[in-house]
Amino acid sequence: MTHTLRGALRALAIALPAVVALPVAQAQDKLRIGFLSTLTGPISGLAVDMQDGFNLGIKQAGGRLGGLETELIVADDQQNPDTGKQVFDKLVKKDRVQIVTGTLFTNVMNAIGPIAFREKVFFINANNGPAQFAGEQCNPFYFNVAWQGETPAEAMGKYASDKGLKKVYVVAPNFPAGQANVGGFKRFYKGGIAGETFVKLGQLDFSVEIGQIRSAKPDAVYVYLFGGMAVNFLKQFHQAGLTKETQVIGPGFGFDDDTIRGVGDALVGSLNAWWWNRDFDNPQNRKFVADYQAEYKRPPSLYAAQGYDAAMLIDAGVRAAGGKLGDKEALRKALATAPFKSVRGDFKFGANQNPVMTYYLRQVVKDAQGNISNKTVAPLLPNHADAYGGACRMG
Amino acid sequence: MSTTPLAATQRPPAAPRWPAALAAASGLLALLFPLLMQALDQPFYTGLATRILIFAIVVSSLNLILGFGGMVSFGHAAFLGTGAYTVGILSLEATKKIGLLPGTESAWIAWPAAALASGLLALVIGALSLRTRGIYFIMITLAFAQMLYYICVSLKMYGGDDGLNLASRSHAGFGVDLGDDRHFYYVVLALFAATLFGMHRLVRSRFGRVIEGIRENEARMQAIGYATTRYKLVCFAIAGALAGLGGALLANQNLFVSPNMMSWFQSGSLLMMLIVGGVGCLWGGPIGALVFLVLEEVMSGYTQRWQFVMGAALIGIVLFAPRGIVGAFKRRGG
Amino acid sequence: MNAIFLLEQALNGLQFGLMLFLLASGLTLVFGIMDLINLAHGSLYMLGAYMMVTCFAVTGSFWLALPLALLATALVAMLLEVLIVRRLYRRDHLAQVLATFGLILCLNEGVRMLWGPHQLSMDVPALLAGSLPVLPGLQYPAYRLAIIVLGAAVAAGLFWLVNRTRVGMLIRAGASNREMATALGVDIRLLFTLVFGLGAALCALAGAVLGPLLSISVGMGESIIILAFVVVVIGGIGSVRGALVGAILVGMVDTLGRAILPGALRSLLRPELADSMAAAAASVSIYVLMALVLVWRPAGLFPTRG
């Protein structure tokens, strides 16, 4: 009977959450971190890398980041900002996290940012930082420990200008982060744009765009793509015979391990701009790479490095604030001094709590044993800050 | 090729007989829910309950065209999204003044505007789509929803793929602060009750009987002299407007709108909720929304393999509870 | 815009269209003959790609792996048919949609559990790794040309099968009058299982062949299943000829839309406006095509039923 069923279901709906909610510990001295990332879907491999890096950081701290018992609550946003918002709501209101990290996509970040700021939850962005959070919507509760969205493009644009490239063709996905990134490239690149194509996010077959590039005959092609998109584009570009005559350039995440694994030899010779490489010779990076390899039986990708640095930042920040999570302003001040040693070497936060760091030129090379990896070539933009600090009015 | 929807194989829903006590108990629970959650210090669940009620409204609007009208639409999320974007855009224009449209944050203007926009869109889409039947109707409604989705993705000034944050919930005045989750819950509860009551009356009205007659045998209704397409179009538009209202509420609930709200996946989810609840039953929408969202909530907390369990559950429901949950409990031959 | 550009894009469109045909033909056969809407068809495509990766890893040879992958996927599909799908034939379309959607979720998660969440990659076989000078100045990838040839061959083979063989006749008989065919001694259940397997094999072929070109990841079937349905609807349910025409049409419109619209719009409108509209227009072109076809011919181009 409908009424019985309805009553029963209502009762169930009440009872079940109450039962589920009971075990949540309310101890204030426990550090509860929400790791909200894209765990399902084609990009999930990158989230796994970031989570592995973060977990390594927790492990190295003996399970106690900042000296506090740390609980990591992992949740899936399914690459959907609506889902991300629901899940984040739960992380904040039910699990009472004090810090959230892990998001990969700017649309999810855009959805959860305002809630985090309102609820006074620290949002430690460990990936692409949207322009608005570096500029007009900057907030004391937002830190970006990875990179602001346009800075790798700016570095690559500087390279293209310095090298005297005359005609560059630009390819990026049609979403705000892609459009912003291209804007960053054009800000620093003073030469001519041979053409611009914005592809569908998640597109896999680039035969059409490659035909357009062939028609435009550029010196170089700037490729802002990641995950499967990067692998497919670069493979298909090579199959179409264009890598011989056209230099491929782009931001580092399009040319990292997952892309190398997928593309192989065709990637050798391409150039990219990034702020970290596995071969960086500083003590914390050497330790990170060695420990990661030992723990996960594979070398760390740049997403892993981002996750690791986020953990290191939280560890140092909470320690510097004396483990007092209740005093948000003190914790913020502690985090803002970036009292940790980043795997990338020099690191500090700008006034807008986005990174100020050095960008390097990297080249994909093949060594004598046939292993393909990125080799750090030279610095491109030392101590570089993003373009939005001026618009940030953080009191 | 048979395309008779589930509802056609059932008798028209009989008026349920509720022992007064149980009905009162359920109603009381719904009325006291936010206060209960506050007492248990679990404010999160008030938000979840509000979300369930909003989807109950939207899925009920789908029930109107699918369960009662026999039209399987795979593009219903377009109306949900249009309503949500109407509220979002009006709010953005009011607070940030992009300058393309006048803005407002008043619920009294924005919410009816949302329903109106969605209703008009439904009228247009319906007029074009109702020339087809069956799978073709399914696909053309999907196509229109996809078109709308991609248009929203390219609306850079309104956020594009990143979506749009609302500065605050709509202003209602009269001492009601929609920003307070409890106030908002009660407003949504009232609208939900009104929706169900309205549907109950509509289905029993002359209009409702004509629609059901068309679902059972369109040719016969045409022979009698009814302009069947016109009736179906009106039904489609009403459902669209109702979904638009649901969208306006969802935009307020999340303080966020994005093109994902009108993706085909969202349309598919709405269909799932309705089928699980029971197509053609008055309470099919609400029950389906409740079960689906609670299951999703509970399972994603327990395992990252929840998609597998969800998939298996769906298959199980189809094979073993073919008329949805409500249908399964209806007495046969009653 | 010159001859080279247009020819290259035309070849791209043809290749895309023929791959869509592989997916759509299985879908339209299953829909036309068993009256089954199978949303999980795209998941079989994904499964074919993953099977190919494994078979290649095991055998080391692209040419050996391909038939193995097809066989493996077809077997899995037939198993699913016997266990779950055949209970859906007599049900209405809504129930089929729900159940096959559940199947998508299960298959996605199953693939993730077996092969992991990271995307996989395969190399094009060495024989086809280069490019051929189709025109002076146009080096077109040999692999894509091979795909075009394969697609055309499969189309021809399917036509022959359905129209000129006894099996094809049985299929058509079972479709038009199930009871009569059974009365005449045709084992309908076996026939339907085989048709489902055939559809799966066609999907798997598309997946296995496209694997080296596009990367392989969980959920890759979801984006393509919509396109396959668009093709089936444009072509008319149950018609293999319709699926071919529809697929080529969709392939061409989508490809040429993406190739030409951005440039055309940019010359007509302001750059920022042109960019937004171009992206939307390119994504939307096939839906507009389908809507137009349906408004003109509400049952598709070659409907097999009245």
GROMACS .gro file of C-alpha atoms in nm, chain C:
model
  306
  730MET     CA    1   4.037   2.695  -4.787
  731ASN     CA    2   4.166   2.487  -5.073
  732ALA     CA    3   4.138   2.145  -5.230
  733ILE     CA    4   4.381   1.986  -4.986
  734PHE     CA    5   4.189   2.117  -4.685
  735LEU     CA    6   3.854   2.004  -4.822
  736LEU     CA    7   3.976   1.663  -4.925
  737GLU     CA    8   4.139   1.604  -4.588
  738GLN     CA    9   3.824   1.702  -4.404
  739ALA     CA   10   3.611   1.493  -4.638
  740LEU     CA   11   3.827   1.191  -4.563
  741ASN     CA   12   3.798   1.269  -4.191
  742GLY     CA   13   3.422   1.286  -4.222
  743LEU     CA   14   3.409   0.959  -4.413
  744GLN     CA   15   3.625   0.782  -4.158
  745PHE     CA   16   3.419   0.911  -3.869
  746GLY     CA   17   3.098   0.822  -4.047
  747LEU     CA   18   3.203   0.466  -4.121
  748MET     CA   19   3.302   0.411  -3.758
  749LEU     CA   20   2.965   0.543  -3.650
  750PHE     CA   21   2.810   0.301  -3.897
  751LEU     CA   22   2.974   0.008  -3.719
  752LEU     CA   23   2.808   0.116  -3.397
  753ALA     CA   24   2.479   0.221  -3.547
  754SER     CA   25   2.430  -0.088  -3.759
  755GLY     CA   26   2.440  -0.317  -3.457
  756LEU     CA   27   2.211  -0.082  -3.271
  757THR     CA   28   1.957  -0.058  -3.551
  758LEU     CA   29   1.953  -0.434  -3.606
  759VAL     CA   30   1.893  -0.500  -3.238
  760PHE     CA   31   1.633  -0.229  -3.223
  761GLY     CA   32   1.464  -0.325  -3.545
  762ILE     CA   33   1.461  -0.700  -3.494
  763MET     CA   34   1.426  -0.743  -3.120
  764ASP     CA   35   1.261  -0.406  -3.053
  765LEU     CA   36   1.524  -0.343  -2.786
  766ILE     CA   37   1.666  -0.003  -2.695
  767ASN     CA   38   2.013  -0.091  -2.577
  768LEU     CA   39   2.187   0.200  -2.406
  769ALA     CA   40   2.472  -0.031  -2.310
  770HIS     CA   41   2.573  -0.063  -2.675
  771GLY     CA   42   2.839   0.202  -2.617
  772SER     CA   43   2.975   0.000  -2.327
  773LEU     CA   44   3.030  -0.293  -2.563
  774TYR     CA   45   3.235  -0.056  -2.777
  775MET     CA   46   3.441   0.029  -2.470
  776LEU     CA   47   3.476  -0.338  -2.383
  777GLY     CA   48   3.600  -0.413  -2.734
  778ALA     CA   49   3.872  -0.151  -2.694
  779TYR     CA   50   3.984  -0.287  -2.358
  780MET     CA   51   3.979  -0.646  -2.481
  781MET     CA   52   4.196  -0.537  -2.769
  782VAL     CA   53   4.454  -0.392  -2.533
  783THR     CA   54   4.468  -0.715  -2.336
  784CYS     CA   55   4.470  -0.942  -2.638
  785PHE     CA   56   4.749  -0.736  -2.786
  786ALA     CA   57   4.945  -0.755  -2.464
  787VAL     CA   58   4.901  -1.132  -2.461
  788THR     CA   59   4.965  -1.212  -2.827
  789GLY     CA   60   5.199  -0.928  -2.922
  790SER     CA   61   5.036  -0.906  -3.262
  791PHE     CA   62   4.776  -0.652  -3.369
  792TRP     CA   63   4.640  -0.884  -3.637
  793LEU     CA   64   4.593  -1.176  -3.399
  794ALA     CA   65   4.453  -0.959  -3.123
  795LEU     CA   66   4.179  -0.808  -3.336
  796PRO     CA   67   3.972  -1.122  -3.402
  797LEU     CA   68   4.036  -1.241  -3.047
  798ALA     CA   69   3.904  -0.918  -2.903
  799LEU     CA   70   3.596  -0.936  -3.122
  800LEU     CA   71   3.529  -1.291  -3.017
  801ALA     CA   72   3.581  -1.218  -2.650
  802THR     CA   73   3.347  -0.919  -2.655
  803ALA     CA   74   3.084  -1.106  -2.853
  804LEU     CA   75   3.096  -1.389  -2.601
  805VAL     CA   76   3.055  -1.154  -2.307
  806ALA     CA   77   2.769  -0.984  -2.488
  807MET     CA   78   2.593  -1.311  -2.561
  808LEU     CA   79   2.632  -1.410  -2.198
  809LEU     CA   80   2.471  -1.083  -2.094
  810GLU     CA   81   2.196  -1.145  -2.345
  811VAL     CA   82   2.115  -1.485  -2.206
  812LEU     CA   83   2.125  -1.370  -1.845
  813ILE     CA   84   1.963  -1.029  -1.858
  814VAL     CA   85   1.884  -0.884  -2.196
  815ARG     CA   86   1.647  -1.146  -2.326
  816ARG     CA   87   1.409  -1.077  -2.040
  817LEU     CA   88   1.371  -0.727  -2.177
  818TYR     CA   89   1.243  -0.807  -2.524
  819ARG     CA   90   0.878  -0.820  -2.425
  820ARG     CA   91   0.905  -0.521  -2.195
  821ASP     CA   92   0.832  -0.166  -2.294
  822HIS     CA   93   1.104   0.075  -2.394
  823LEU     CA   94   1.120   0.256  -2.063
  824ALA     CA   95   1.205  -0.062  -1.880
  825GLN     CA   96   1.469  -0.139  -2.139
  826VAL     CA   97   1.619   0.207  -2.098
  827LEU     CA   98   1.637   0.168  -1.723
  828ALA     CA   99   1.785  -0.180  -1.729
  829THR     CA  100   2.043  -0.107  -1.995
  830PHE     CA  101   2.140   0.212  -1.814
  831GLY     CA  102   2.201  -0.005  -1.507
  832LEU     CA  103   2.410  -0.226  -1.730
  833ILE     CA  104   2.623   0.072  -1.832
  834LEU     CA  105   2.697   0.151  -1.468
  835CYS     CA  106   2.790  -0.210  -1.396
  836LEU     CA  107   3.008  -0.246  -1.704
  837ASN     CA  108   3.187   0.082  -1.638
  838GLU     CA  109   3.267  -0.017  -1.285
  839GLY     CA  110   3.357  -0.370  -1.389
  840VAL     CA  111   3.603  -0.242  -1.647
  841ARG     CA  112   3.750  -0.004  -1.393
  842MET     CA  113   3.794  -0.287  -1.145
  843LEU     CA  114   3.965  -0.511  -1.400
  844TRP     CA  115   4.178  -0.261  -1.588
  845GLY     CA  116   4.218   0.027  -1.343
  846PRO     CA  117   4.119   0.393  -1.364
  847HIS     CA  118   4.414   0.523  -1.568
  848GLN     CA  119   4.361   0.562  -1.938
  849LEU     CA  120   4.529   0.308  -2.163
  850SER     CA  121   4.704   0.349  -2.490
  851MET     CA  122   4.782   0.130  -2.786
  852ASP     CA  123   5.004   0.178  -3.082
  853VAL     CA  124   4.897   0.165  -3.440
  854PRO     CA  125   5.044  -0.146  -3.610
  855ALA     CA  126   5.380  -0.076  -3.770
  856LEU     CA  127   5.250  -0.156  -4.114
  857LEU     CA  128   5.003   0.130  -4.098
  858ALA     CA  129   5.198   0.374  -3.887
  859GLY     CA  130   5.298   0.610  -4.162
  860SER     CA  131   5.109   0.842  -4.387
  861LEU     CA  132   5.033   0.823  -4.755
  862PRO     CA  133   5.049   1.108  -5.004
  863VAL     CA  134   4.688   1.116  -5.107
  864LEU     CA  135   4.747   1.441  -5.290
  865PRO     CA  136   5.071   1.636  -5.333
  866GLY     CA  137   5.091   1.825  -5.004
  867LEU     CA  138   4.848   1.599  -4.821
  868GLN     CA  139   5.003   1.322  -4.616
  869TYR     CA  140   4.699   1.140  -4.477
  870PRO     CA  141   4.753   0.887  -4.198
  871ALA     CA  142   4.758   0.535  -4.344
  872TYR     CA  143   4.571   0.399  -4.045
  873ARG     CA  144   4.273   0.623  -4.106
  874LEU     CA  145   4.268   0.518  -4.472
  875ALA     CA  146   4.269   0.158  -4.357
  876ILE     CA  147   3.974   0.230  -4.130
  877ILE     CA  148   3.781   0.374  -4.424
  878VAL     CA  149   3.851   0.061  -4.627
  879LEU     CA  150   3.753  -0.160  -4.335
  880GLY     CA  151   3.431   0.031  -4.277
  881ALA     CA  152   3.332   0.005  -4.640
  882ALA     CA  153   3.410  -0.368  -4.643
  883VAL     CA  154   3.200  -0.429  -4.332
  884ALA     CA  155   2.913  -0.234  -4.483
  885ALA     CA  156   2.926  -0.444  -4.796
  886GLY     CA  157   2.951  -0.762  -4.591
  887LEU     CA  158   2.655  -0.667  -4.376
  888PHE     CA  159   2.439  -0.595  -4.678
  889TRP     CA  160   2.530  -0.926  -4.826
  890LEU     CA  161   2.456  -1.103  -4.499
  891VAL     CA  162   2.117  -0.948  -4.444
  892ASN     CA  163   1.993  -0.954  -4.800
  893ARG     CA  164   2.158  -1.248  -4.968
  894THR     CA  165   2.209  -1.522  -4.714
  895ARG     CA  166   1.983  -1.767  -4.541
  896VAL     CA  167   2.081  -1.629  -4.202
  897GLY     CA  168   1.984  -1.286  -4.317
  898MET     CA  169   1.653  -1.417  -4.437
  899LEU     CA  170   1.592  -1.578  -4.100
  900ILE     CA  171   1.673  -1.250  -3.931
  901ARG     CA  172   1.432  -1.062  -4.148
  902ALA     CA  173   1.168  -1.329  -4.098
  903GLY     CA  174   1.208  -1.324  -3.723
  904ALA     CA  175   1.172  -0.949  -3.727
  905SER     CA  176   0.859  -0.924  -3.930
  906ASN     CA  177   0.666  -1.207  -3.771
  907ARG     CA  178   0.810  -1.375  -3.468
  908GLU     CA  179   0.534  -1.627  -3.410
  909MET     CA  180   0.515  -1.745  -3.768
  910ALA     CA  181   0.890  -1.788  -3.786
  911THR     CA  182   0.885  -1.995  -3.467
  912ALA     CA  183   0.602  -2.205  -3.601
  913LEU     CA  184   0.811  -2.275  -3.907
  914GLY     CA  185   1.086  -2.414  -3.688
  915VAL     CA  186   1.321  -2.119  -3.654
  916ASP     CA  187   1.483  -2.108  -3.313
  917ILE     CA  188   1.408  -1.746  -3.236
  918ARG     CA  189   1.593  -1.734  -2.909
  919LEU     CA  190   1.915  -1.856  -3.062
  920LEU     CA  191   1.869  -1.619  -3.351
  921PHE     CA  192   1.823  -1.322  -3.124
  922THR     CA  193   2.127  -1.417  -2.920
  923LEU     CA  194   2.334  -1.436  -3.237
  924VAL     CA  195   2.205  -1.102  -3.362
  925PHE     CA  196   2.294  -0.945  -3.029
  926GLY     CA  197   2.637  -1.101  -3.054
  927LEU     CA  198   2.678  -0.973  -3.406
  928GLY     CA  199   2.588  -0.622  -3.296
  929ALA     CA  200   2.840  -0.651  -3.015
  930ALA     CA  201   3.108  -0.774  -3.252
  931LEU     CA  202   3.051  -0.474  -3.477
  932CYS     CA  203   3.081  -0.241  -3.177
  933ALA     CA  204   3.389  -0.420  -3.058
  934LEU     CA  205   3.541  -0.386  -3.402
  935ALA     CA  206   3.491  -0.011  -3.388
  936GLY     CA  207   3.634   0.003  -3.036
  937ALA     CA  208   3.931  -0.219  -3.112
  938VAL     CA  209   4.016  -0.037  -3.429
  939LEU     CA  210   3.975   0.312  -3.284
  940GLY     CA  211   4.170   0.220  -2.970
  941PRO     CA  212   4.513   0.293  -3.118
  942LEU     CA  213   4.384   0.622  -3.253
  943LEU     CA  214   4.198   0.754  -2.950
  944SER     CA  215   4.295   0.671  -2.596
  945ILE     CA  216   4.102   0.409  -2.407
  946SER     CA  217   3.930   0.501  -2.086
  947VAL     CA  218   3.632   0.405  -1.874
  948GLY     CA  219   3.312   0.567  -1.993
  949MET     CA  220   3.436   0.621  -2.347
  950GLY     CA  221   3.119   0.464  -2.476
  951GLU     CA  222   2.890   0.725  -2.330
  952SER     CA  223   2.969   1.009  -2.565
  953ILE     CA  224   2.949   0.792  -2.872
  954ILE     CA  225   2.623   0.614  -2.788
  955ILE     CA  226   2.426   0.933  -2.835
  956LEU     CA  227   2.575   0.982  -3.177
  957ALA     CA  228   2.490   0.623  -3.263
  958PHE     CA  229   2.128   0.681  -3.164
  959VAL     CA  230   2.120   0.999  -3.369
  960VAL     CA  231   2.237   0.800  -3.670
  961VAL     CA  232   1.982   0.525  -3.614
  962VAL     CA  233   1.701   0.774  -3.582
  963ILE     CA  234   1.806   0.969  -3.891
  964GLY     CA  235   1.842   0.654  -4.091
  965GLY     CA  236   1.525   0.488  -3.973
  966ILE     CA  237   1.497   0.207  -3.725
  967GLY     CA  238   1.583  -0.138  -3.846
  968SER     CA  239   1.737  -0.026  -4.171
  969VAL     CA  240   2.102  -0.105  -4.229
  970ARG     CA  241   2.093   0.107  -4.543
  971GLY     CA  242   1.951   0.391  -4.333
  972ALA     CA  243   2.227   0.342  -4.078
  973LEU     CA  244   2.489   0.376  -4.351
  974VAL     CA  245   2.337   0.685  -4.505
  975GLY     CA  246   2.271   0.836  -4.166
  976ALA     CA  247   2.622   0.763  -4.045
  977ILE     CA  248   2.793   0.916  -4.344
  978LEU     CA  249   2.561   1.216  -4.320
  979VAL     CA  250   2.631   1.266  -3.951
  980GLY     CA  251   3.003   1.210  -3.999
  981MET     CA  252   3.023   1.463  -4.277
  982VAL     CA  253   2.803   1.727  -4.116
  983ASP     CA  254   2.988   1.706  -3.786
  984THR     CA  255   3.332   1.713  -3.944
  985LEU     CA  256   3.266   1.982  -4.201
  986GLY     CA  257   3.076   2.183  -3.940
  987ARG     CA  258   3.376   2.184  -3.711
  988ALA     CA  259   3.610   2.252  -3.998
  989ILE     CA  260   3.432   2.532  -4.175
  990LEU     CA  261   3.194   2.703  -3.933
  991PRO     CA  262   3.455   2.870  -3.707
  992GLY     CA  263   3.627   3.034  -4.001
  993ALA     CA  264   3.301   3.134  -4.163
  994LEU     CA  265   3.160   3.282  -3.845
  995ARG     CA  266   3.481   3.468  -3.771
  996SER     CA  267   3.463   3.645  -4.104
  997LEU     CA  268   3.106   3.752  -4.035
  998LEU     CA  269   3.104   3.842  -3.667
  999ARG     CA  270   3.324   3.996  -3.399
 1000PRO     CA  271   3.599   3.751  -3.289
 1001GLU     CA  272   3.479   3.686  -2.933
 1002LEU     CA  273   3.121   3.635  -3.040
 1003ALA     CA  274   3.230   3.422  -3.334
 1004ASP     CA  275   3.438   3.198  -3.110
 1005SER     CA  276   3.154   3.126  -2.868
 1006MET     CA  277   2.903   3.071  -3.144
 1007ALA     CA  278   3.140   2.858  -3.347
 1008ALA     CA  279   3.199   2.622  -3.061
 1009ALA     CA  280   2.827   2.592  -2.992
 1010ALA     CA  281   2.739   2.561  -3.360
 1011ALA     CA  282   2.996   2.290  -3.420
 1012SER     CA  283   2.872   2.082  -3.126
 1013VAL     CA  284   2.512   2.132  -3.213
 1014SER     CA  285   2.521   2.076  -3.589
 1015ILE     CA  286   2.430   1.707  -3.582
 1016TYR     CA  287   2.139   1.766  -3.347
 1017VAL     CA  288   2.010   2.037  -3.575
 1018LEU     CA  289   2.049   1.791  -3.862
 1019MET     CA  290   1.851   1.527  -3.678
 1020ALA     CA  291   1.580   1.771  -3.577
 1021LEU     CA  292   1.548   1.886  -3.937
 1022VAL     CA  293   1.531   1.529  -4.069
 1023LEU     CA  294   1.265   1.437  -3.814
 1024VAL     CA  295   1.055   1.742  -3.882
 1025TRP     CA  296   1.065   1.651  -4.251
 1026ARG     CA  297   1.048   1.272  -4.214
 1027PRO     CA  298   0.919   1.187  -3.865
 1028ALA     CA  299   1.017   0.819  -3.898
 1029GLY     CA  300   1.364   0.868  -4.038
 1030LEU     CA  301   1.492   0.848  -4.392
 1031PHE     CA  302   1.436   0.476  -4.459
 1032PRO     CA  303   1.177   0.353  -4.214
 1033THR     CA  304   1.128  -0.023  -4.223
 1034ARG     CA  305   0.799  -0.003  -4.045
 1035GLY     CA  306   0.502   0.215  -4.130
   0.00000   0.00000   0.00000
